[in-house]
Amino acid sequence: MSGSIDVERLAARLEELARIGAIEGTHGCSRLAATDEDRAARDLVVDWMRALELEVTVDAIGNVFGTRAGRTDGPPVVTGSHVDTVARGGRYDGNLGVVAGLEVLEAWNATGVTTERPVAVGVFTNEEGVRFQPDMMGSGVHQGFFELADCLAARDADGLTLGDELARIGYAGDAEPFTPHAYVELHIEQGPVLEEAGVTIGAVTSVQGISWTELLLDGQANHAGTTPMRLRRDAGLVAAEIAAGARRIALEVGADQVATVGVMELVPGAVNVIPGSARLTVDLRNTDDGALREAEERLLELARDLAEGEGVALTERSLVRLSPVSFDPGTIDLVERAARALGHDVLRMPSGAGHDAQMFAPNCPTAMIFVPSRDGISHDPSEFTEPKELRAGVDVLHDVLRELAG
Ligand code: HGY
Ligand code: MN
Ligand code: MN
């Protein structure tokens, strides 16, 4: 830990970021990827980076890196996360990892610490995948998992492409991707595990598999009053039955399986019109890839049967499919050792959420540090983590980065 870590300064920066796209009357914010709010948050972080005399670079998918020189050149140790949020998000998801990385570098600037290797703070484009799919897009392109051209061509609901939007907000860069010496990310847990265990630090062992599918249903809009039940081709009914079926499949597959229908749009969406079409998304996740595949197959089989039974056409589109990823044992050990040396309890645990770190894991020693989420809530404005827990997370990050950077 460093005496120069200032958790009030860190909290003030989280507050300043949270004011960008603030949701009235809450502590949360709305900052979808490549919107004006995302630009404002990026600009603020770049200002902080410049004030710390970091070398600021932007790559072709809009990832921003602030790099502090080491005594030698060569691949940097990277930390960081994302500043884009879900549509109604909290202030800690992603933002904590960026601000904590800057806090560590600021403490080193203040105390004249030098490191063998450079250390960079990354701000990765479109981690959330809400406006443009897939998620973890910037880190995925950076680490060669997603194709740059495909991601720049991704379109939002209004048909705007990410490439055009990055150019519009001034974050279409040309910095070359690179393989870090190591990657460590501080993030809120976003679930109930640490809080229920009464433990402050999570040493994350892996990220579970993620499967997102969009289902389009095309039936027949008709009059709600004059159309006999036997003549209906009700896309809304099929959408609702799929959502109920997703929950049943998750419970039947059991263990870590989770299923979420987060988007369900019925058209025309009028009280007296049978929905002619529907768009829904299904988010399936599991730590076990085989079980996840079983859940995916059962969900699609159910959707096809339900659609056929109602005479509704079904179009399936996979939005993202990521297998479970394990982090580096040596780096996980380093996280646990650093946390225990600081007097914190540590729990080894998988991550239920996707993270930029999972894109680095195949290419360099990678791990994550979790701090608790109050009531296990995240992806909601009420997301909260105690200042003393923020402090613990930054202290562990500091010591881990110091060791990795030499
Ligand atoms: O969906 C996720 O797990 C991440 O927040 N993008
Ligand atoms: Mn996140
Ligand atoms: Mn998130």
Short mmCIF file of C-alpha atoms and ligand atoms in Angstrom, two decimals:
data_model
loop_
_atom_site.label_atom_id
_atom_site.label_comp_id
_atom_site.label_asym_id
_atom_site.label_seq_id
_atom_site.Cartn_x
_atom_site.Cartn_y
_atom_site.Cartn_z
CA MET A 1 0.00 0.00 0.00
CA SER A 2 1.10 3.58 -0.32
CA GLY A 3 0.56 6.44 2.10
CA SER A 4 -0.13 8.60 -0.91
CA ILE A 5 -3.21 6.64 -1.98
CA ASP A 6 -6.04 9.09 -1.34
CA VAL A 7 -9.44 7.39 -1.32
CA GLU A 8 -11.23 10.75 -1.00
CA ARG A 9 -9.58 11.84 -4.27
CA LEU A 10 -10.63 8.52 -5.80
CA ALA A 11 -14.22 8.91 -4.60
CA ALA A 12 -14.26 12.51 -5.88
CA ARG A 13 -13.20 11.29 -9.32
CA LEU A 14 -15.92 8.63 -9.30
CA GLU A 15 -18.38 11.38 -8.36
CA GLU A 16 -17.11 13.64 -11.15
CA LEU A 17 -17.47 10.83 -13.68
CA ALA A 18 -20.91 9.92 -12.35
CA ARG A 19 -22.12 13.46 -13.04
CA ILE A 20 -21.64 12.76 -16.75
CA GLY A 21 -24.93 11.26 -17.87
CA ALA A 22 -26.20 11.45 -14.29
CA ILE A 23 -29.66 9.96 -13.76
CA GLU A 24 -31.70 12.56 -11.88
CA GLY A 25 -32.31 11.73 -8.25
CA THR A 26 -30.00 8.73 -8.21
CA HIS A 27 -26.29 8.00 -7.75
CA GLY A 28 -26.16 6.36 -11.13
CA CYS A 29 -25.55 7.39 -14.69
CA SER A 30 -26.28 6.55 -18.29
CA ARG A 31 -23.24 6.59 -20.56
CA LEU A 32 -23.68 4.30 -23.55
CA ALA A 33 -20.64 3.60 -25.69
CA ALA A 34 -19.58 6.34 -28.11
CA THR A 35 -22.30 8.75 -27.08
CA ASP A 36 -21.59 12.36 -26.16
CA GLU A 37 -21.64 11.29 -22.51
CA ASP A 38 -18.99 8.65 -23.24
CA ARG A 39 -16.90 11.30 -25.01
CA ALA A 40 -17.17 13.62 -22.01
CA ALA A 41 -16.08 10.86 -19.64
CA ARG A 42 -13.18 9.91 -21.90
CA ASP A 43 -12.12 13.56 -22.18
CA LEU A 44 -12.17 13.87 -18.37
CA VAL A 45 -10.03 10.75 -17.94
CA VAL A 46 -7.59 11.95 -20.61
CA ASP A 47 -7.29 15.27 -18.73
CA TRP A 48 -6.43 13.31 -15.57
CA MET A 49 -3.91 11.24 -17.53
CA ARG A 50 -2.23 14.32 -18.94
CA ALA A 51 -2.11 15.92 -15.48
CA LEU A 52 -0.22 12.80 -14.37
CA GLU A 53 2.16 13.27 -17.32
CA LEU A 54 1.20 9.90 -18.77
CA GLU A 55 1.69 9.22 -22.47
CA VAL A 56 -1.85 9.12 -23.88
CA THR A 57 -2.57 6.92 -26.92
CA VAL A 58 -5.82 5.98 -28.69
CA ASP A 59 -6.18 2.92 -30.92
CA ALA A 60 -8.43 2.17 -33.89
CA ILE A 61 -11.31 0.88 -31.76
CA GLY A 62 -11.08 3.87 -29.45
CA ASN A 63 -9.27 2.26 -26.52
CA VAL A 64 -7.39 4.91 -24.55
CA PHE A 65 -4.12 4.13 -22.73
CA GLY A 66 -2.29 6.39 -20.27
CA THR A 67 1.22 5.00 -19.86
CA ARG A 68 3.76 5.85 -17.14
CA ALA A 69 7.33 5.19 -18.27
CA GLY A 70 9.44 2.56 -16.55
CA ARG A 71 13.19 2.39 -16.18
CA THR A 72 13.13 0.13 -19.22
CA ASP A 73 10.93 0.06 -22.32
CA GLY A 74 9.08 -3.06 -23.40
CA PRO A 75 5.56 -4.35 -22.74
CA PRO A 76 3.80 -2.45 -19.97
CA VAL A 77 1.90 -3.87 -17.05
CA VAL A 78 -1.68 -2.87 -17.79
CA THR A 79 -4.60 -2.13 -15.49
CA GLY A 80 -7.84 -0.23 -16.13
CA SER A 81 -11.39 -1.06 -17.20
CA HIS A 82 -14.22 0.86 -18.92
CA VAL A 83 -16.19 4.09 -18.47
CA ASP A 84 -19.19 3.19 -20.61
CA THR A 85 -22.22 2.08 -18.58
CA VAL A 86 -25.42 0.16 -19.16
CA ALA A 87 -28.53 2.25 -19.91
CA ARG A 88 -29.27 2.86 -16.20
CA GLY A 89 -26.00 2.01 -14.49
CA GLY A 90 -24.08 2.60 -11.33
CA ARG A 91 -20.97 4.70 -10.81
CA TYR A 92 -18.53 1.91 -9.85
CA ASP A 93 -18.87 -0.66 -12.65
CA GLY A 94 -15.76 -0.18 -14.79
CA ASN A 95 -15.10 3.34 -13.60
CA LEU A 96 -13.53 2.08 -10.37
CA GLY A 97 -10.87 0.16 -12.29
CA VAL A 98 -9.91 3.21 -14.34
CA VAL A 99 -9.84 5.65 -11.43
CA ALA A 100 -8.00 3.20 -9.16
CA GLY A 101 -5.29 2.71 -11.77
CA LEU A 102 -4.82 6.47 -12.00
CA GLU A 103 -4.77 6.69 -8.20
CA VAL A 104 -1.86 4.25 -8.03
CA LEU A 105 0.12 6.18 -10.64
CA GLU A 106 -0.63 9.45 -8.88
CA ALA A 107 0.68 8.00 -5.61
CA TRP A 108 3.87 6.91 -7.38
CA ASN A 109 4.30 10.35 -8.95
CA ALA A 110 3.88 11.90 -5.51
CA THR A 111 6.46 9.65 -3.87
CA GLY A 112 8.91 9.39 -6.75
CA VAL A 113 8.43 5.64 -7.16
CA THR A 114 9.96 4.29 -10.36
CA THR A 115 9.23 0.87 -11.82
CA GLU A 116 11.27 -1.43 -14.04
CA ARG A 117 8.47 -1.74 -16.58
CA PRO A 118 6.04 0.86 -17.90
CA VAL A 119 2.56 0.77 -16.33
CA ALA A 120 -0.50 1.71 -18.38
CA VAL A 121 -4.11 2.46 -17.44
CA GLY A 122 -6.51 1.34 -20.18
CA VAL A 123 -10.02 2.65 -20.89
CA PHE A 124 -11.63 0.05 -23.13
CA THR A 125 -14.35 0.88 -25.64
CA ASN A 126 -17.85 -0.53 -25.29
CA GLU A 127 -17.31 -3.04 -22.51
CA GLU A 128 -21.05 -3.18 -21.80
CA GLY A 129 -22.27 -4.14 -25.25
CA VAL A 130 -25.64 -2.42 -24.68
CA ARG A 131 -25.65 0.01 -27.63
CA PHE A 132 -23.38 -2.07 -29.90
CA GLN A 133 -22.86 -5.82 -29.57
CA PRO A 134 -20.78 -7.74 -28.66
CA ASP A 135 -19.65 -6.62 -25.24
CA MET A 136 -15.99 -6.37 -24.21
CA MET A 137 -15.55 -5.04 -27.74
CA GLY A 138 -12.54 -2.73 -27.31
CA SER A 139 -10.48 -5.14 -25.25
CA GLY A 140 -11.59 -7.99 -27.53
CA VAL A 141 -10.28 -6.20 -30.62
CA HIS A 142 -7.12 -5.11 -28.81
CA GLN A 143 -6.32 -8.69 -27.87
CA GLY A 144 -7.24 -10.19 -31.24
CA PHE A 145 -10.47 -11.91 -30.19
CA PHE A 146 -12.79 -9.75 -32.31
CA GLU A 147 -12.09 -8.38 -35.81
CA LEU A 148 -11.64 -4.58 -35.91
CA ALA A 149 -13.66 -4.17 -39.12
CA ASP A 150 -16.59 -6.19 -37.76
CA CYS A 151 -16.71 -4.11 -34.60
CA LEU A 152 -16.42 -0.76 -36.36
CA ALA A 153 -19.32 -1.90 -38.56
CA ALA A 154 -21.54 -2.82 -35.59
CA ARG A 155 -24.78 -0.80 -35.75
CA ASP A 156 -26.94 0.57 -32.95
CA ALA A 157 -30.76 0.61 -32.98
CA ASP A 158 -30.68 3.80 -35.08
CA GLY A 159 -28.37 2.23 -37.66
CA LEU A 160 -25.32 4.27 -36.64
CA THR A 161 -22.02 2.39 -36.81
CA LEU A 162 -19.51 2.33 -33.99
CA GLY A 163 -16.80 3.44 -36.43
CA ASP A 164 -18.71 6.58 -37.40
CA GLU A 165 -19.57 7.30 -33.78
CA LEU A 166 -15.96 6.91 -32.61
CA ALA A 167 -14.88 9.34 -35.34
CA ARG A 168 -17.66 11.73 -34.33
CA ILE A 169 -16.55 11.79 -30.68
CA GLY A 170 -12.89 12.09 -31.63
CA TYR A 171 -11.71 8.67 -30.48
CA ALA A 172 -10.81 6.93 -33.72
CA GLY A 173 -7.08 6.54 -33.19
CA ASP A 174 -4.25 4.61 -34.78
CA ALA A 175 -2.15 3.27 -31.89
CA GLU A 176 -0.97 -0.28 -32.44
CA PRO A 177 -2.28 -3.09 -30.22
CA PHE A 178 0.27 -4.77 -27.97
CA THR A 179 0.58 -7.69 -25.58
CA PRO A 180 1.05 -6.49 -22.00
CA HIS A 181 3.62 -7.96 -19.64
CA ALA A 182 0.62 -8.67 -17.38
CA TYR A 183 -2.93 -7.39 -16.85
CA VAL A 184 -4.73 -6.85 -13.53
CA GLU A 185 -8.15 -5.21 -13.18
CA LEU A 186 -9.91 -3.95 -10.06
CA HIS A 187 -13.69 -4.24 -10.36
CA ILE A 188 -16.75 -4.39 -8.12
CA GLU A 189 -18.06 -7.94 -7.77
CA GLN A 190 -21.53 -6.97 -8.96
CA GLY A 191 -23.01 -9.90 -7.05
CA PRO A 192 -23.76 -11.00 -3.45
CA VAL A 193 -20.92 -13.49 -2.81
CA LEU A 194 -18.34 -11.32 -0.99
CA GLU A 195 -20.94 -9.51 1.09
CA GLU A 196 -22.61 -12.79 2.12
CA ALA A 197 -19.21 -14.24 3.05
CA GLY A 198 -18.23 -11.08 4.93
CA VAL A 199 -15.02 -10.91 2.87
CA THR A 200 -13.50 -7.71 1.48
CA ILE A 201 -11.32 -8.94 -1.39
CA GLY A 202 -12.17 -11.39 -4.17
CA ALA A 203 -9.25 -13.08 -5.94
CA VAL A 204 -11.02 -13.85 -9.20
CA THR A 205 -10.18 -17.27 -10.66
CA SER A 206 -12.19 -17.18 -13.89
CA VAL A 207 -14.98 -15.58 -15.90
CA GLN A 208 -18.01 -17.70 -16.77
CA GLY A 209 -19.14 -18.38 -20.33
CA ILE A 210 -21.51 -15.84 -21.89
CA SER A 211 -24.07 -16.41 -24.66
CA TRP A 212 -26.26 -13.60 -26.01
CA THR A 213 -28.91 -14.36 -28.67
CA GLU A 214 -31.42 -12.04 -30.35
CA LEU A 215 -34.73 -13.64 -31.35
CA LEU A 216 -37.05 -11.94 -33.87
CA LEU A 217 -40.63 -13.21 -33.99
CA ASP A 218 -42.90 -12.41 -36.91
CA GLY A 219 -46.60 -13.26 -36.52
CA GLN A 220 -49.69 -11.28 -37.48
CA ALA A 221 -50.87 -8.04 -35.97
CA ASN A 222 -54.63 -8.02 -35.69
CA HIS A 223 -57.59 -6.60 -33.85
CA ALA A 224 -57.65 -7.65 -30.18
CA GLY A 225 -61.44 -7.82 -30.18
CA THR A 226 -62.47 -9.35 -33.47
CA THR A 227 -59.80 -12.05 -33.85
CA PRO A 228 -60.86 -15.45 -32.48
CA MET A 229 -58.15 -17.18 -30.39
CA ARG A 230 -57.94 -20.01 -32.94
CA LEU A 231 -56.89 -17.56 -35.69
CA ARG A 232 -54.16 -15.74 -33.82
CA ARG A 233 -50.43 -15.67 -34.63
CA ASP A 234 -49.43 -13.77 -31.53
CA ALA A 235 -45.70 -12.88 -31.47
CA GLY A 236 -46.10 -11.41 -27.99
CA LEU A 237 -47.38 -14.66 -26.58
CA VAL A 238 -44.42 -16.59 -28.00
CA ALA A 239 -41.99 -14.01 -26.60
CA ALA A 240 -43.53 -14.32 -23.16
CA GLU A 241 -43.45 -18.13 -23.29
CA ILE A 242 -39.77 -18.05 -24.31
CA ALA A 243 -38.97 -15.81 -21.33
CA ALA A 244 -40.76 -18.17 -18.96
CA GLY A 245 -39.04 -21.12 -20.63
CA ALA A 246 -35.62 -19.53 -20.19
CA ARG A 247 -36.14 -19.38 -16.44
CA ARG A 248 -37.30 -23.04 -16.38
CA ILE A 249 -34.32 -24.20 -18.45
CA ALA A 250 -31.89 -22.39 -16.14
CA LEU A 251 -33.42 -24.07 -13.08
CA GLU A 252 -33.41 -27.47 -14.79
CA VAL A 253 -29.79 -27.18 -15.97
CA GLY A 254 -29.05 -26.07 -12.42
CA ALA A 255 -25.68 -25.37 -10.75
CA ASP A 256 -24.32 -22.00 -11.99
CA GLN A 257 -26.69 -21.67 -14.97
CA VAL A 258 -28.38 -18.28 -15.27
CA ALA A 259 -30.79 -16.99 -17.91
CA THR A 260 -32.08 -13.46 -18.54
CA VAL A 261 -34.50 -12.04 -21.08
CA GLY A 262 -33.50 -8.38 -20.71
CA VAL A 263 -35.07 -6.96 -23.87
CA MET A 264 -38.60 -7.73 -25.02
CA GLU A 265 -40.09 -5.31 -27.56
CA LEU A 266 -43.62 -5.94 -28.85
CA VAL A 267 -44.83 -4.28 -32.05
CA PRO A 268 -47.03 -2.30 -32.41
CA GLY A 269 -47.29 -2.21 -28.60
CA ALA A 270 -50.90 -1.08 -28.40
CA VAL A 271 -53.48 -2.22 -25.89
CA ASN A 272 -55.94 -3.36 -28.56
CA VAL A 273 -53.59 -4.90 -31.12
CA ILE A 274 -52.27 -8.45 -31.12
CA PRO A 275 -48.44 -8.09 -31.32
CA GLY A 276 -47.48 -8.84 -34.89
CA SER A 277 -43.78 -8.96 -34.13
CA ALA A 278 -41.43 -9.14 -31.18
CA ARG A 279 -37.72 -8.74 -30.53
CA LEU A 280 -36.15 -10.32 -27.47
CA THR A 281 -32.65 -11.05 -26.21
CA VAL A 282 -31.58 -14.05 -24.18
CA ASP A 283 -28.46 -13.87 -21.96
CA LEU A 284 -27.30 -17.36 -20.85
CA ARG A 285 -24.22 -17.87 -18.67
CA ASN A 286 -22.51 -20.77 -16.93
CA THR A 287 -19.06 -21.51 -15.53
CA ASP A 288 -19.28 -24.88 -17.30
CA ASP A 289 -19.10 -24.63 -21.10
CA GLY A 290 -20.81 -27.98 -21.68
CA ALA A 291 -23.77 -27.05 -19.50
CA LEU A 292 -23.97 -23.66 -21.21
CA ARG A 293 -24.18 -25.35 -24.59
CA GLU A 294 -26.97 -27.59 -23.28
CA ALA A 295 -28.90 -24.53 -22.09
CA GLU A 296 -28.39 -22.81 -25.45
CA GLU A 297 -29.62 -25.84 -27.38
CA ARG A 298 -32.66 -26.28 -25.15
CA LEU A 299 -33.56 -22.60 -25.39
CA LEU A 300 -33.42 -22.54 -29.19
CA GLU A 301 -35.36 -25.82 -29.43
CA LEU A 302 -38.05 -24.36 -27.19
CA ALA A 303 -38.22 -21.11 -29.17
CA ARG A 304 -38.53 -23.01 -32.46
CA ASP A 305 -41.30 -25.26 -31.10
CA LEU A 306 -43.25 -22.37 -29.59
CA ALA A 307 -42.96 -20.25 -32.75
CA GLU A 308 -44.04 -23.14 -34.97
CA GLY A 309 -46.97 -23.94 -32.71
CA GLU A 310 -48.24 -20.36 -32.97
CA GLY A 311 -47.51 -20.01 -36.69
CA VAL A 312 -44.93 -17.33 -35.97
CA ALA A 313 -41.66 -17.04 -37.94
CA LEU A 314 -38.47 -17.08 -35.86
CA THR A 315 -35.13 -15.51 -36.77
CA GLU A 316 -32.15 -16.23 -34.49
CA ARG A 317 -28.98 -14.08 -34.29
CA SER A 318 -26.07 -14.82 -31.99
CA LEU A 319 -24.79 -11.54 -30.53
CA VAL A 320 -21.86 -12.95 -28.59
CA ARG A 321 -20.58 -16.34 -27.48
CA LEU A 322 -17.63 -16.42 -25.04
CA SER A 323 -16.38 -19.61 -23.40
CA PRO A 324 -15.34 -19.58 -19.75
CA VAL A 325 -11.87 -18.12 -19.20
CA SER A 326 -9.44 -19.00 -16.40
CA PHE A 327 -6.98 -16.46 -15.00
CA ASP A 328 -3.29 -17.06 -14.39
CA PRO A 329 -2.64 -19.08 -11.19
CA GLY A 330 0.55 -17.16 -10.36
CA THR A 331 -1.19 -13.82 -10.69
CA ILE A 332 -4.18 -14.99 -8.68
CA ASP A 333 -1.71 -16.07 -5.98
CA LEU A 334 -0.14 -12.61 -6.13
CA VAL A 335 -3.54 -10.97 -5.61
CA GLU A 336 -4.28 -13.24 -2.65
CA ARG A 337 -0.82 -12.76 -1.11
CA ALA A 338 -1.02 -8.96 -1.44
CA ALA A 339 -4.50 -8.85 0.08
CA ARG A 340 -3.57 -11.07 3.03
CA ALA A 341 -0.38 -9.07 3.63
CA LEU A 342 -2.63 -6.03 3.98
CA GLY A 343 -4.71 -7.88 6.55
CA HIS A 344 -7.73 -8.54 4.35
CA ASP A 345 -9.74 -11.74 4.09
CA VAL A 346 -9.71 -13.12 0.56
CA LEU A 347 -12.17 -15.34 -1.28
CA ARG A 348 -11.25 -17.10 -4.52
CA MET A 349 -14.24 -16.93 -6.83
CA PRO A 350 -15.39 -16.97 -10.45
CA SER A 351 -16.79 -13.82 -12.03
CA GLY A 352 -20.47 -13.90 -12.98
CA ALA A 353 -19.99 -10.78 -15.10
CA GLY A 354 -17.93 -10.42 -18.23
CA HIS A 355 -14.87 -8.20 -18.03
CA ASP A 356 -12.15 -6.75 -20.24
CA ALA A 357 -9.70 -8.92 -18.30
CA GLN A 358 -11.09 -12.05 -19.95
CA MET A 359 -9.77 -10.83 -23.30
CA PHE A 360 -6.21 -10.51 -21.94
CA ALA A 361 -6.18 -13.85 -20.11
CA PRO A 362 -5.23 -16.00 -23.14
CA ASN A 363 -2.33 -13.70 -24.03
CA CYS A 364 -0.60 -12.65 -20.81
CA PRO A 365 -0.69 -13.34 -17.04
CA THR A 366 -4.05 -11.88 -16.02
CA ALA A 367 -6.14 -11.64 -12.86
CA MET A 368 -8.82 -9.51 -11.25
CA ILE A 369 -9.44 -8.05 -7.82
CA PHE A 370 -13.06 -7.80 -6.61
CA VAL A 371 -14.50 -5.62 -3.87
CA PRO A 372 -18.04 -6.12 -2.53
CA SER A 373 -21.27 -4.73 -3.98
CA ARG A 374 -23.84 -3.73 -1.39
CA ASP A 375 -26.84 -6.08 -1.51
CA GLY A 376 -25.15 -7.68 -4.51
CA ILE A 377 -26.66 -5.04 -6.76
CA SER A 378 -25.08 -3.75 -9.98
CA HIS A 379 -26.16 -2.54 -13.42
CA ASP A 380 -28.47 -0.29 -11.45
CA PRO A 381 -28.08 3.27 -10.09
CA SER A 382 -28.20 1.94 -6.52
CA GLU A 383 -24.84 0.15 -7.04
CA PHE A 384 -22.64 0.96 -3.99
CA THR A 385 -19.31 -0.02 -2.45
CA GLU A 386 -18.07 1.29 0.93
CA PRO A 387 -15.11 3.72 0.93
CA LYS A 388 -13.11 1.35 3.16
CA GLU A 389 -13.71 -1.41 0.61
CA LEU A 390 -12.63 0.90 -2.21
CA ARG A 391 -9.51 1.64 -0.18
CA ALA A 392 -8.80 -2.05 0.28
CA GLY A 393 -9.18 -2.68 -3.44
CA VAL A 394 -6.86 0.14 -4.45
CA ASP A 395 -4.25 -0.90 -1.87
CA VAL A 396 -4.24 -4.46 -3.22
CA LEU A 397 -4.08 -3.17 -6.80
CA HIS A 398 -1.18 -0.91 -5.80
CA ASP A 399 0.86 -3.73 -4.31
CA VAL A 400 0.10 -6.12 -7.16
CA LEU A 401 1.07 -3.55 -9.81
CA ARG A 402 4.23 -2.66 -7.88
CA GLU A 403 5.28 -6.31 -7.84
CA LEU A 404 4.40 -6.93 -11.51
CA ALA A 405 6.10 -3.74 -12.68
CA GLY A 406 9.28 -4.49 -10.74
O1 HGY B 1 -22.56 -8.31 -19.41
C1 HGY B 1 -21.58 -8.26 -18.67
O2 HGY B 1 -21.32 -9.15 -17.91
C2 HGY B 1 -20.66 -7.06 -18.70
O3 HGY B 1 -21.13 -6.15 -17.75
N1 HGY B 1 -20.60 -6.48 -20.01
MN MN B 2 -17.78 -3.76 -15.85
MN MN B 3 -21.19 -3.87 -16.53
#
